[in-house]
Amino acid sequence: MSNKQFGFTRGRSTIDAGVELVQHIFGAWEDSRDAISIFCDLSKAFDCVYHETLIGKLRHYGVTGRALDLLKSYLSNRVQRVDVNGMKSSGSIVHMGVPQGSILGPFLFLVYINDLPSLVKDVHEIVLFADDTSLLFKVKRQQPTYDDVNNAISKVEKWFTANNLLLNEMKTKCIKFSLPNVRHGSGTISVRNKELEFVNSTVFLGITLDNRLQWGPHISKLAKRLSSAAYAVKKMRNLSDVETARLDLDLDLDWDLDLDLDLGLGLGLGLGLDLDLDLDLDLDLDLDLDLDLDLDLVGFGFGFGFGFGFGFGFGFGFGFGFGFGFGFGWLDLIGLVGFDGFGLDLDLEWI
């Protein structure tokens, strides 16, 4: 799979795609150039995948024999019909499109579009997120025409046509990313003799990008959304009960625990379930922890403690009446943590 593809790919996300695009823009600025990005809009891309072309590409990438026959069977003999007020048309065999909502659908589309980045890789950068295609070019400041850009987008449009994909020129937008107080050229970019629109900002995978990368439009949109949410919460506060206004708090802390421990344990159990526990621990640990908590806060307090001194403890409490050694609440032992080279001897009693 092309390393320019960020959609439906393990370990990659919209954030990675956004970072990739912004890094290319910064790279152009560092070279004392402007960056022109073309955000291509494909009409119903998943529905336009031609089965015969897809099978040919699978064969090209080494899928043969029973595996290829299985995928052919998966795509073939699919029937569609129209239902209007209970009246159904006759069935028609579908020769295009990958089944959406399926596991294989996104994968098959990624295979279908995988050879696009190699088409014009020498003259521009490309960032793909499934069918969202963004092209980025470095251009000289004050350049009167964009011949290289027009030639490249012409090649890309021809590739789309050859692969039965339709580029919507009306929704395809261009942005010229440039530094302020710098004179710029005023060239145009066209596809099929239709001039593409230059805009000052556009939405890219949920992020509003502006032509100065100052993030003002994105922050403004977020502020409006958050303001509406805050107003709704304020109104609900006096109208609803605790259950209705429940707050769900998700904490994601990444810990990677590398633990060496030497443990000596003595255990005695007496009448009344009194427990005497003697621990002698020698810990040599690397601190890089991963903790995943999903907490519901409904009408009671929550405290979280993390600290170390002569003794070391890690725990959290919910205000219940449990006690432990140093006055913690209930100790839920997730990991024993120390720093590299730190020795710790503990004598604990739990009664």
C-alpha positions as YAML, in Angstrom:
chain: A
units: angstrom
residues:
- id: 1
  name: MET
  ca: [0.00, 0.00, 0.00]
- id: 2
  name: SER
  ca: [1.28, 3.47, -0.87]
- id: 3
  name: ASN
  ca: [2.75, 5.43, 2.04]
- id: 4
  name: LYS
  ca: [0.71, 8.40, 0.81]
- id: 5
  name: GLN
  ca: [-2.52, 6.64, 1.82]
- id: 6
  name: PHE
  ca: [-3.76, 7.43, 5.35]
- id: 7
  name: GLY
  ca: [-7.34, 6.13, 5.18]
- id: 8
  name: PHE
  ca: [-8.41, 2.73, 6.56]
- id: 9
  name: THR
  ca: [-4.76, 2.00, 7.35]
- id: 10
  name: ARG
  ca: [-3.62, 0.63, 10.70]
- id: 11
  name: GLY
  ca: [-1.65, 3.14, 12.75]
- id: 12
  name: ARG
  ca: [-2.70, 6.11, 10.60]
- id: 13
  name: SER
  ca: [-5.43, 8.69, 11.06]
- id: 14
  name: THR
  ca: [-6.77, 12.02, 9.85]
- id: 15
  name: ILE
  ca: [-4.28, 13.70, 12.19]
- id: 16
  name: ASP
  ca: [-1.36, 12.01, 10.42]
- id: 17
  name: ALA
  ca: [-2.72, 13.12, 7.05]
- id: 18
  name: GLY
  ca: [-3.09, 16.69, 8.30]
- id: 19
  name: VAL
  ca: [0.44, 16.73, 9.70]
- id: 20
  name: GLU
  ca: [1.79, 15.40, 6.38]
- id: 21
  name: LEU
  ca: [0.09, 18.17, 4.42]
- id: 22
  name: VAL
  ca: [1.18, 20.95, 6.80]
- id: 23
  name: GLN
  ca: [4.78, 19.70, 6.77]
- id: 24
  name: HIS
  ca: [4.85, 19.95, 2.97]
- id: 25
  name: ILE
  ca: [3.55, 23.53, 3.22]
- id: 26
  name: PHE
  ca: [6.24, 24.45, 5.74]
- id: 27
  name: GLY
  ca: [8.80, 22.80, 3.45]
- id: 28
  name: ALA
  ca: [7.76, 25.10, 0.60]
- id: 29
  name: TRP
  ca: [8.05, 28.16, 2.82]
- id: 30
  name: GLU
  ca: [11.50, 27.11, 3.98]
- id: 31
  name: ASP
  ca: [12.51, 26.99, 0.29]
- id: 32
  name: SER
  ca: [11.21, 30.57, -0.12]
- id: 33
  name: ARG
  ca: [8.31, 29.35, -2.23]
- id: 34
  name: ASP
  ca: [4.55, 29.30, -1.97]
- id: 35
  name: ALA
  ca: [2.51, 26.11, -1.75]
- id: 36
  name: ILE
  ca: [-0.58, 25.48, -3.85]
- id: 37
  name: SER
  ca: [-2.87, 22.70, -2.69]
- id: 38
  name: ILE
  ca: [-5.71, 21.29, -4.77]
- id: 39
  name: PHE
  ca: [-8.39, 19.50, -2.75]
- id: 40
  name: CYS
  ca: [-10.04, 17.13, -5.24]
- id: 41
  name: ASP
  ca: [-13.68, 16.19, -4.87]
- id: 42
  name: LEU
  ca: [-14.64, 12.82, -6.37]
- id: 43
  name: SER
  ca: [-18.32, 12.17, -6.98]
- id: 44
  name: LYS
  ca: [-19.49, 8.89, -5.38]
- id: 45
  name: ALA
  ca: [-16.02, 7.38, -5.63]
- id: 46
  name: PHE
  ca: [-16.86, 4.06, -3.92]
- id: 47
  name: ASP
  ca: [-19.81, 3.52, -6.26]
- id: 48
  name: CYS
  ca: [-17.69, 4.11, -9.37]
- id: 49
  name: VAL
  ca: [-15.14, 1.32, -8.87]
- id: 50
  name: TYR
  ca: [-15.29, -0.74, -12.06]
- id: 51
  name: HIS
  ca: [-15.06, -4.42, -11.17]
- id: 52
  name: GLU
  ca: [-13.01, -5.52, -14.17]
- id: 53
  name: THR
  ca: [-10.43, -2.79, -13.52]
- id: 54
  name: LEU
  ca: [-10.27, -3.72, -9.84]
- id: 55
  name: ILE
  ca: [-9.73, -7.41, -10.64]
- id: 56
  name: GLY
  ca: [-6.92, -6.45, -13.02]
- id: 57
  name: LYS
  ca: [-5.23, -4.39, -10.30]
- id: 58
  name: LEU
  ca: [-5.56, -7.20, -7.76]
- id: 59
  name: ARG
  ca: [-3.91, -9.53, -10.26]
- id: 60
  name: HIS
  ca: [-1.16, -6.93, -10.83]
- id: 61
  name: TYR
  ca: [-0.42, -6.83, -7.09]
- id: 62
  name: GLY
  ca: [-0.04, -10.61, -6.94]
- id: 63
  name: VAL
  ca: [-3.51, -11.80, -5.93]
- id: 64
  name: THR
  ca: [-4.12, -14.95, -7.99]
- id: 65
  name: GLY
  ca: [-5.69, -18.40, -7.81]
- id: 66
  name: ARG
  ca: [-8.36, -19.11, -5.21]
- id: 67
  name: ALA
  ca: [-7.88, -15.78, -3.46]
- id: 68
  name: LEU
  ca: [-8.67, -13.92, -6.67]
- id: 69
  name: ASP
  ca: [-11.60, -16.24, -7.43]
- id: 70
  name: LEU
  ca: [-13.00, -15.56, -3.96]
- id: 71
  name: LEU
  ca: [-12.85, -11.79, -4.50]
- id: 72
  name: LYS
  ca: [-14.42, -12.17, -7.95]
- id: 73
  name: SER
  ca: [-17.27, -14.14, -6.38]
- id: 74
  name: TYR
  ca: [-17.64, -11.47, -3.69]
- id: 75
  name: LEU
  ca: [-18.14, -8.76, -6.32]
- id: 76
  name: SER
  ca: [-20.13, -10.65, -8.97]
- id: 77
  name: ASN
  ca: [-23.85, -11.39, -9.34]
- id: 78
  name: ARG
  ca: [-24.96, -8.48, -7.19]
- id: 79
  name: VAL
  ca: [-28.41, -7.25, -8.22]
- id: 80
  name: GLN
  ca: [-30.09, -3.90, -7.69]
- id: 81
  name: ARG
  ca: [-33.67, -2.84, -8.27]
- id: 82
  name: VAL
  ca: [-35.81, 0.26, -7.70]
- id: 83
  name: ASP
  ca: [-38.82, 0.24, -5.34]
- id: 84
  name: VAL
  ca: [-41.36, 3.08, -5.74]
- id: 85
  name: ASN
  ca: [-44.53, 2.87, -3.64]
- id: 86
  name: GLY
  ca: [-44.28, -0.90, -3.52]
- id: 87
  name: MET
  ca: [-43.74, -1.27, -7.25]
- id: 88
  name: LYS
  ca: [-40.39, -2.96, -7.93]
- id: 89
  name: SER
  ca: [-38.42, -2.81, -11.13]
- id: 90
  name: SER
  ca: [-36.72, -5.82, -12.63]
- id: 91
  name: GLY
  ca: [-33.27, -6.62, -11.26]
- id: 92
  name: SER
  ca: [-30.09, -5.36, -12.88]
- id: 93
  name: ILE
  ca: [-26.61, -6.84, -12.44]
- id: 94
  name: VAL
  ca: [-24.19, -4.38, -10.79]
- id: 95
  name: HIS
  ca: [-20.81, -4.08, -12.51]
- id: 96
  name: MET
  ca: [-19.50, -1.13, -10.49]
- id: 97
  name: GLY
  ca: [-19.00, -0.20, -6.86]
- id: 98
  name: VAL
  ca: [-17.60, -1.86, -3.77]
- id: 99
  name: PRO
  ca: [-20.06, -2.90, -1.02]
- id: 100
  name: GLN
  ca: [-20.13, -0.06, 1.50]
- id: 101
  name: GLY
  ca: [-20.46, -0.91, 5.16]
- id: 102
  name: SER
  ca: [-18.47, -4.09, 4.58]
- id: 103
  name: ILE
  ca: [-15.01, -5.02, 5.81]
- id: 104
  name: LEU
  ca: [-13.59, -5.65, 2.34]
- id: 105
  name: GLY
  ca: [-15.11, -2.54, 0.73]
- id: 106
  name: PRO
  ca: [-12.56, 0.03, 2.00]
- id: 107
  name: PHE
  ca: [-9.64, -2.34, 1.34]
- id: 108
  name: LEU
  ca: [-10.73, -2.93, -2.26]
- id: 109
  name: PHE
  ca: [-11.04, 0.82, -2.84]
- id: 110
  name: LEU
  ca: [-7.53, 1.41, -1.47]
- id: 111
  name: VAL
  ca: [-6.22, -1.18, -3.94]
- id: 112
  name: TYR
  ca: [-8.14, 0.55, -6.73]
- id: 113
  name: ILE
  ca: [-6.58, 3.98, -6.07]
- id: 114
  name: ASN
  ca: [-3.17, 2.76, -4.92]
- id: 115
  name: ASP
  ca: [-1.27, 3.53, -8.15]
- id: 116
  name: LEU
  ca: [-2.37, 7.18, -8.29]
- id: 117
  name: PRO
  ca: [0.54, 8.59, -6.17]
- id: 118
  name: SER
  ca: [3.13, 7.15, -8.57]
- id: 119
  name: LEU
  ca: [1.56, 8.98, -11.52]
- id: 120
  name: VAL
  ca: [3.07, 12.43, -10.96]
- id: 121
  name: LYS
  ca: [5.25, 11.89, -7.89]
- id: 122
  name: ASP
  ca: [8.18, 13.79, -9.43]
- id: 123
  name: VAL
  ca: [6.40, 17.14, -9.65]
- id: 124
  name: HIS
  ca: [4.13, 17.29, -6.62]
- id: 125
  name: GLU
  ca: [3.17, 15.78, -3.27]
- id: 126
  name: ILE
  ca: [-0.04, 13.90, -2.69]
- id: 127
  name: VAL
  ca: [-1.95, 13.05, 0.49]
- id: 128
  name: LEU
  ca: [-4.73, 10.45, 0.30]
- id: 129
  name: PHE
  ca: [-7.36, 9.56, 2.86]
- id: 130
  name: ALA
  ca: [-9.43, 6.92, 1.07]
- id: 131
  name: ASP
  ca: [-11.05, 8.95, -1.75]
- id: 132
  name: ASP
  ca: [-10.05, 12.37, -0.34]
- id: 133
  name: THR
  ca: [-7.23, 13.40, -2.66]
- id: 134
  name: SER
  ca: [-5.07, 16.44, -1.94]
- id: 135
  name: LEU
  ca: [-2.30, 17.55, -4.29]
- id: 136
  name: LEU
  ca: [0.39, 20.00, -3.20]
- id: 137
  name: PHE
  ca: [2.82, 21.93, -5.40]
- id: 138
  name: LYS
  ca: [5.74, 24.25, -4.67]
- id: 139
  name: VAL
  ca: [5.65, 27.36, -6.86]
- id: 140
  name: LYS
  ca: [7.90, 30.39, -7.17]
- id: 141
  name: ARG
  ca: [6.57, 33.59, -5.69]
- id: 142
  name: GLN
  ca: [5.37, 36.14, -8.26]
- id: 143
  name: GLN
  ca: [5.17, 33.32, -10.82]
- id: 144
  name: PRO
  ca: [2.73, 34.57, -13.48]
- id: 145
  name: THR
  ca: [1.50, 31.14, -14.65]
- id: 146
  name: TYR
  ca: [1.21, 27.67, -13.16]
- id: 147
  name: ASP
  ca: [2.09, 25.49, -16.14]
- id: 148
  name: ASP
  ca: [3.54, 22.62, -14.06]
- id: 149
  name: VAL
  ca: [0.46, 22.60, -11.84]
- id: 150
  name: ASN
  ca: [-1.90, 22.57, -14.83]
- id: 151
  name: ASN
  ca: [0.03, 19.74, -16.50]
- id: 152
  name: ALA
  ca: [-0.02, 17.67, -13.30]
- id: 153
  name: ILE
  ca: [-3.73, 18.15, -12.58]
- id: 154
  name: SER
  ca: [-4.44, 17.28, -16.23]
- id: 155
  name: LYS
  ca: [-2.61, 13.96, -15.78]
- id: 156
  name: VAL
  ca: [-4.50, 13.27, -12.55]
- id: 157
  name: GLU
  ca: [-7.84, 14.05, -14.20]
- id: 158
  name: LYS
  ca: [-7.03, 11.68, -17.08]
- id: 159
  name: TRP
  ca: [-6.17, 8.97, -14.55]
- id: 160
  name: PHE
  ca: [-9.52, 9.53, -12.83]
- id: 161
  name: THR
  ca: [-11.32, 9.24, -16.18]
- id: 162
  name: ALA
  ca: [-9.42, 6.08, -17.16]
- id: 163
  name: ASN
  ca: [-10.40, 4.52, -13.84]
- id: 164
  name: ASN
  ca: [-14.07, 5.54, -14.11]
- id: 165
  name: LEU
  ca: [-13.78, 8.13, -11.32]
- id: 166
  name: LEU
  ca: [-15.40, 11.53, -11.77]
- id: 167
  name: LEU
  ca: [-13.66, 14.71, -10.60]
- id: 168
  name: ASN
  ca: [-16.20, 17.37, -9.62]
- id: 169
  name: GLU
  ca: [-14.61, 20.65, -10.74]
- id: 170
  name: MET
  ca: [-17.26, 22.76, -9.00]
- id: 171
  name: LYS
  ca: [-16.42, 21.32, -5.57]
- id: 172
  name: THR
  ca: [-12.67, 21.00, -6.13]
- id: 173
  name: LYS
  ca: [-10.94, 23.91, -4.40]
- id: 174
  name: CYS
  ca: [-7.45, 25.44, -4.52]
- id: 175
  name: ILE
  ca: [-5.60, 27.27, -1.78]
- id: 176
  name: LYS
  ca: [-2.35, 29.17, -2.18]
- id: 177
  name: PHE
  ca: [-0.51, 28.93, 1.14]
- id: 178
  name: SER
  ca: [1.80, 31.90, 1.45]
- id: 179
  name: LEU
  ca: [3.43, 34.17, 4.00]
- id: 180
  name: PRO
  ca: [1.95, 37.63, 4.64]
- id: 181
  name: ASN
  ca: [3.48, 40.76, 3.12]
- id: 182
  name: VAL
  ca: [4.87, 38.86, 0.13]
- id: 183
  name: ARG
  ca: [3.93, 39.68, -3.46]
- id: 184
  name: HIS
  ca: [2.37, 36.79, -5.33]
- id: 185
  name: GLY
  ca: [1.54, 35.79, -8.87]
- id: 186
  name: SER
  ca: [-2.02, 35.47, -10.11]
- id: 187
  name: GLY
  ca: [-1.98, 32.41, -12.34]
- id: 188
  name: THR
  ca: [-4.99, 30.16, -12.88]
- id: 189
  name: ILE
  ca: [-5.54, 26.40, -12.71]
- id: 190
  name: SER
  ca: [-8.04, 24.68, -15.01]
- id: 191
  name: VAL
  ca: [-9.47, 21.19, -15.53]
- id: 192
  name: ARG
  ca: [-11.23, 20.41, -18.82]
- id: 193
  name: ASN
  ca: [-11.17, 24.14, -19.60]
- id: 194
  name: LYS
  ca: [-12.97, 24.91, -16.33]
- id: 195
  name: GLU
  ca: [-11.09, 27.21, -13.98]
- id: 196
  name: LEU
  ca: [-10.79, 25.91, -10.42]
- id: 197
  name: GLU
  ca: [-11.74, 28.27, -7.61]
- id: 198
  name: PHE
  ca: [-9.09, 29.68, -5.28]
- id: 199
  name: VAL
  ca: [-10.36, 30.07, -1.71]
- id: 200
  name: ASN
  ca: [-8.86, 31.45, 1.50]
- id: 201
  name: SER
  ca: [-9.90, 28.46, 3.61]
- id: 202
  name: THR
  ca: [-11.39, 25.00, 3.26]
- id: 203
  name: VAL
  ca: [-12.20, 21.96, 5.38]
- id: 204
  name: PHE
  ca: [-9.64, 19.16, 5.11]
- id: 205
  name: LEU
  ca: [-10.60, 15.97, 6.99]
- id: 206
  name: GLY
  ca: [-12.47, 17.96, 9.63]
- id: 207
  name: ILE
  ca: [-9.79, 20.64, 9.98]
- id: 208
  name: THR
  ca: [-10.39, 24.13, 8.61]
- id: 209
  name: LEU
  ca: [-7.19, 25.20, 6.85]
- id: 210
  name: ASP
  ca: [-6.59, 28.86, 5.98]
- id: 211
  name: ASN
  ca: [-4.07, 30.21, 3.50]
- id: 212
  name: ARG
  ca: [-1.78, 31.57, 6.24]
- id: 213
  name: LEU
  ca: [-1.99, 28.50, 8.52]
- id: 214
  name: GLN
  ca: [-3.05, 30.79, 11.35]
- id: 215
  name: TRP
  ca: [-5.97, 28.50, 12.32]
- id: 216
  name: GLY
  ca: [-8.32, 31.44, 12.91]
- id: 217
  name: PRO
  ca: [-11.28, 29.98, 10.94]
- id: 218
  name: HIS
  ca: [-10.86, 26.59, 12.61]
- id: 219
  name: ILE
  ca: [-10.81, 28.12, 16.10]
- id: 220
  name: SER
  ca: [-13.86, 30.26, 15.29]
- id: 221
  name: LYS
  ca: [-15.87, 27.20, 14.22]
- id: 222
  name: LEU
  ca: [-14.82, 25.29, 17.33]
- id: 223
  name: ALA
  ca: [-15.71, 28.24, 19.56]
- id: 224
  name: LYS
  ca: [-19.23, 28.40, 18.09]
- id: 225
  name: ARG
  ca: [-19.78, 24.67, 18.58]
- id: 226
  name: LEU
  ca: [-18.44, 24.73, 22.13]
- id: 227
  name: SER
  ca: [-20.46, 27.84, 22.97]
- id: 228
  name: SER
  ca: [-23.67, 26.07, 21.91]
- id: 229
  name: ALA
  ca: [-22.76, 23.01, 23.97]
- id: 230
  name: ALA
  ca: [-21.89, 25.11, 27.02]
- id: 231
  name: TYR
  ca: [-25.21, 26.97, 26.74]
- id: 232
  name: ALA
  ca: [-27.12, 23.67, 26.58]
- id: 233
  name: VAL
  ca: [-25.31, 22.33, 29.66]
- id: 234
  name: LYS
  ca: [-26.01, 25.57, 31.53]
- id: 235
  name: LYS
  ca: [-29.73, 25.27, 30.80]
- id: 236
  name: MET
  ca: [-29.83, 21.57, 31.72]
- id: 237
  name: ARG
  ca: [-28.14, 22.21, 35.06]
- id: 238
  name: ASN
  ca: [-31.29, 23.66, 36.60]
- id: 239
  name: LEU
  ca: [-33.79, 21.46, 34.75]
- id: 240
  name: SER
  ca: [-32.50, 17.90, 34.96]
- id: 241
  name: ASP
  ca: [-31.54, 15.42, 37.62]
- id: 242
  name: VAL
  ca: [-28.07, 14.01, 38.12]
- id: 243
  name: GLU
  ca: [-28.69, 10.93, 35.98]
- id: 244
  name: THR
  ca: [-29.81, 13.00, 33.01]
- id: 245
  name: ALA
  ca: [-26.88, 15.37, 33.32]
- id: 246
  name: ARG
  ca: [-24.35, 12.57, 33.77]
- id: 247
  name: LEU
  ca: [-20.82, 13.44, 32.87]
- id: 248
  name: ASP
  ca: [-18.70, 10.74, 31.27]
- id: 249
  name: LEU
  ca: [-15.01, 11.26, 31.70]
- id: 250
  name: ASP
  ca: [-12.54, 9.31, 29.60]
- id: 251
  name: LEU
  ca: [-8.90, 9.42, 30.58]
- id: 252
  name: ASP
  ca: [-6.38, 7.89, 28.23]
- id: 253
  name: LEU
  ca: [-2.86, 7.61, 29.58]
- id: 254
  name: ASP
  ca: [-0.33, 5.55, 27.68]
- id: 255
  name: TRP
  ca: [1.92, 3.50, 29.86]
- id: 256
  name: ASP
  ca: [4.49, 1.01, 28.72]
- id: 257
  name: LEU
  ca: [5.69, -0.85, 31.81]
- id: 258
  name: ASP
  ca: [9.07, -2.52, 31.98]
- id: 259
  name: LEU
  ca: [9.32, -4.24, 35.39]
- id: 260
  name: ASP
  ca: [12.03, -6.11, 37.26]
- id: 261
  name: LEU
  ca: [11.12, -7.08, 40.79]
- id: 262
  name: ASP
  ca: [12.56, -9.30, 43.49]
- id: 263
  name: LEU
  ca: [9.77, -10.27, 45.87]
- id: 264
  name: GLY
  ca: [9.89, -12.02, 49.22]
- id: 265
  name: LEU
  ca: [6.47, -12.77, 50.66]
- id: 266
  name: GLY
  ca: [5.34, -14.00, 54.07]
- id: 267
  name: LEU
  ca: [1.66, -14.61, 54.65]
- id: 268
  name: GLY
  ca: [-0.25, -15.50, 57.81]
- id: 269
  name: LEU
  ca: [-4.00, -15.91, 58.12]
- id: 270
  name: GLY
  ca: [-5.63, -15.89, 61.58]
- id: 271
  name: LEU
  ca: [-9.08, -15.93, 63.11]
- id: 272
  name: GLY
  ca: [-11.37, -13.10, 62.12]
- id: 273
  name: LEU
  ca: [-9.69, -12.90, 58.73]
- id: 274
  name: ASP
  ca: [-6.88, -10.71, 60.04]
- id: 275
  name: LEU
  ca: [-4.18, -10.68, 57.44]
- id: 276
  name: ASP
  ca: [-0.52, -10.05, 58.16]
- id: 277
  name: LEU
  ca: [1.44, -9.42, 55.03]
- id: 278
  name: ASP
  ca: [5.20, -8.87, 54.99]
- id: 279
  name: LEU
  ca: [6.67, -7.63, 51.77]
- id: 280
  name: ASP
  ca: [10.29, -7.13, 50.88]
- id: 281
  name: LEU
  ca: [10.53, -5.58, 47.44]
- id: 282
  name: ASP
  ca: [13.54, -4.51, 45.43]
- id: 283
  name: LEU
  ca: [12.32, -2.63, 42.37]
- id: 284
  name: ASP
  ca: [14.33, -1.61, 39.32]
- id: 285
  name: LEU
  ca: [11.86, -0.15, 36.88]
- id: 286
  name: ASP
  ca: [11.68, 1.90, 33.68]
- id: 287
  name: LEU
  ca: [8.86, 4.43, 33.89]
- id: 288
  name: ASP
  ca: [6.76, 4.52, 30.74]
- id: 289
  name: LEU
  ca: [3.28, 3.57, 31.81]
- id: 290
  name: ASP
  ca: [0.00, 2.88, 30.06]
- id: 291
  name: LEU
  ca: [-3.27, 3.42, 31.96]
- id: 292
  name: ASP
  ca: [-6.75, 3.45, 30.48]
- id: 293
  name: LEU
  ca: [-9.58, 4.65, 32.74]
- id: 294
  name: ASP
  ca: [-13.25, 5.08, 31.90]
- id: 295
  name: LEU
  ca: [-14.94, 6.89, 34.76]
- id: 296
  name: ASP
  ca: [-18.55, 7.93, 35.27]
- id: 297
  name: LEU
  ca: [-18.90, 10.82, 37.72]
- id: 298
  name: VAL
  ca: [-22.43, 10.91, 39.10]
- id: 299
  name: GLY
  ca: [-22.92, 12.86, 42.29]
- id: 300
  name: PHE
  ca: [-19.82, 11.79, 44.17]
- id: 301
  name: GLY
  ca: [-16.30, 13.01, 44.42]
- id: 302
  name: PHE
  ca: [-13.34, 11.49, 42.71]
- id: 303
  name: GLY
  ca: [-9.72, 11.81, 43.74]
- id: 304
  name: PHE
  ca: [-6.59, 10.69, 41.99]
- id: 305
  name: GLY
  ca: [-3.25, 10.43, 43.77]
- id: 306
  name: PHE
  ca: [0.21, 9.83, 42.40]
- id: 307
  name: GLY
  ca: [3.35, 10.51, 44.38]
- id: 308
  name: PHE
  ca: [6.53, 9.22, 45.96]
- id: 309
  name: GLY
  ca: [8.86, 10.12, 48.82]
- id: 310
  name: PHE
  ca: [10.56, 7.75, 51.21]
- id: 311
  name: GLY
  ca: [7.68, 5.48, 50.40]
- id: 312
  name: PHE
  ca: [5.88, 5.20, 47.08]
- id: 313
  name: GLY
  ca: [2.24, 4.70, 46.37]
- id: 314
  name: PHE
  ca: [-0.09, 4.67, 43.44]
- id: 315
  name: GLY
  ca: [-3.83, 4.45, 43.87]
- id: 316
  name: PHE
  ca: [-7.12, 6.13, 43.50]
- id: 317
  name: GLY
  ca: [-10.23, 6.43, 45.67]
- id: 318
  name: PHE
  ca: [-13.90, 7.07, 45.19]
- id: 319
  name: GLY
  ca: [-14.74, 8.30, 48.70]
- id: 320
  name: PHE
  ca: [-15.62, 4.87, 50.11]
- id: 321
  name: GLY
  ca: [-14.60, 3.81, 53.59]
- id: 322
  name: PHE
  ca: [-11.65, 1.59, 52.80]
- id: 323
  name: GLY
  ca: [-8.29, 2.32, 54.37]
- id: 324
  name: PHE
  ca: [-4.78, 1.30, 53.54]
- id: 325
  name: GLY
  ca: [-1.44, 1.76, 55.27]
- id: 326
  name: PHE
  ca: [-0.68, 5.34, 54.45]
- id: 327
  name: GLY
  ca: [-4.28, 6.59, 54.42]
- id: 328
  name: PHE
  ca: [-5.07, 5.98, 50.77]
- id: 329
  name: GLY
  ca: [-8.51, 4.92, 49.69]
- id: 330
  name: TRP
  ca: [-8.97, 1.51, 48.15]
- id: 331
  name: LEU
  ca: [-5.75, 0.60, 46.39]
- id: 332
  name: ASP
  ca: [-6.30, -0.88, 42.96]
- id: 333
  name: LEU
  ca: [-2.89, -2.24, 42.00]
- id: 334
  name: ILE
  ca: [-2.36, -1.67, 38.30]
- id: 335
  name: GLY
  ca: [1.42, -1.55, 38.26]
- id: 336
  name: LEU
  ca: [4.33, -1.05, 40.60]
- id: 337
  name: VAL
  ca: [6.29, 1.93, 39.45]
- id: 338
  name: GLY
  ca: [9.75, 3.23, 40.15]
- id: 339
  name: PHE
  ca: [12.59, 4.98, 38.42]
- id: 340
  name: ASP
  ca: [15.62, 3.30, 36.94]
- id: 341
  name: GLY
  ca: [18.17, 2.78, 39.69]
- id: 342
  name: PHE
  ca: [15.76, 3.55, 42.54]
- id: 343
  name: GLY
  ca: [15.75, 0.90, 45.27]
- id: 344
  name: LEU
  ca: [12.72, 0.57, 47.51]
- id: 345
  name: ASP
  ca: [12.23, -1.51, 50.67]
- id: 346
  name: LEU
  ca: [8.74, -1.62, 52.14]
- id: 347
  name: ASP
  ca: [7.32, -3.22, 55.24]
- id: 348
  name: LEU
  ca: [3.54, -3.12, 54.95]
- id: 349
  name: GLU
  ca: [0.85, -4.23, 57.35]
- id: 350
  name: TRP
  ca: [-2.72, -4.70, 56.28]
- id: 351
  name: ILE
  ca: [-5.08, -5.41, 59.17]
...
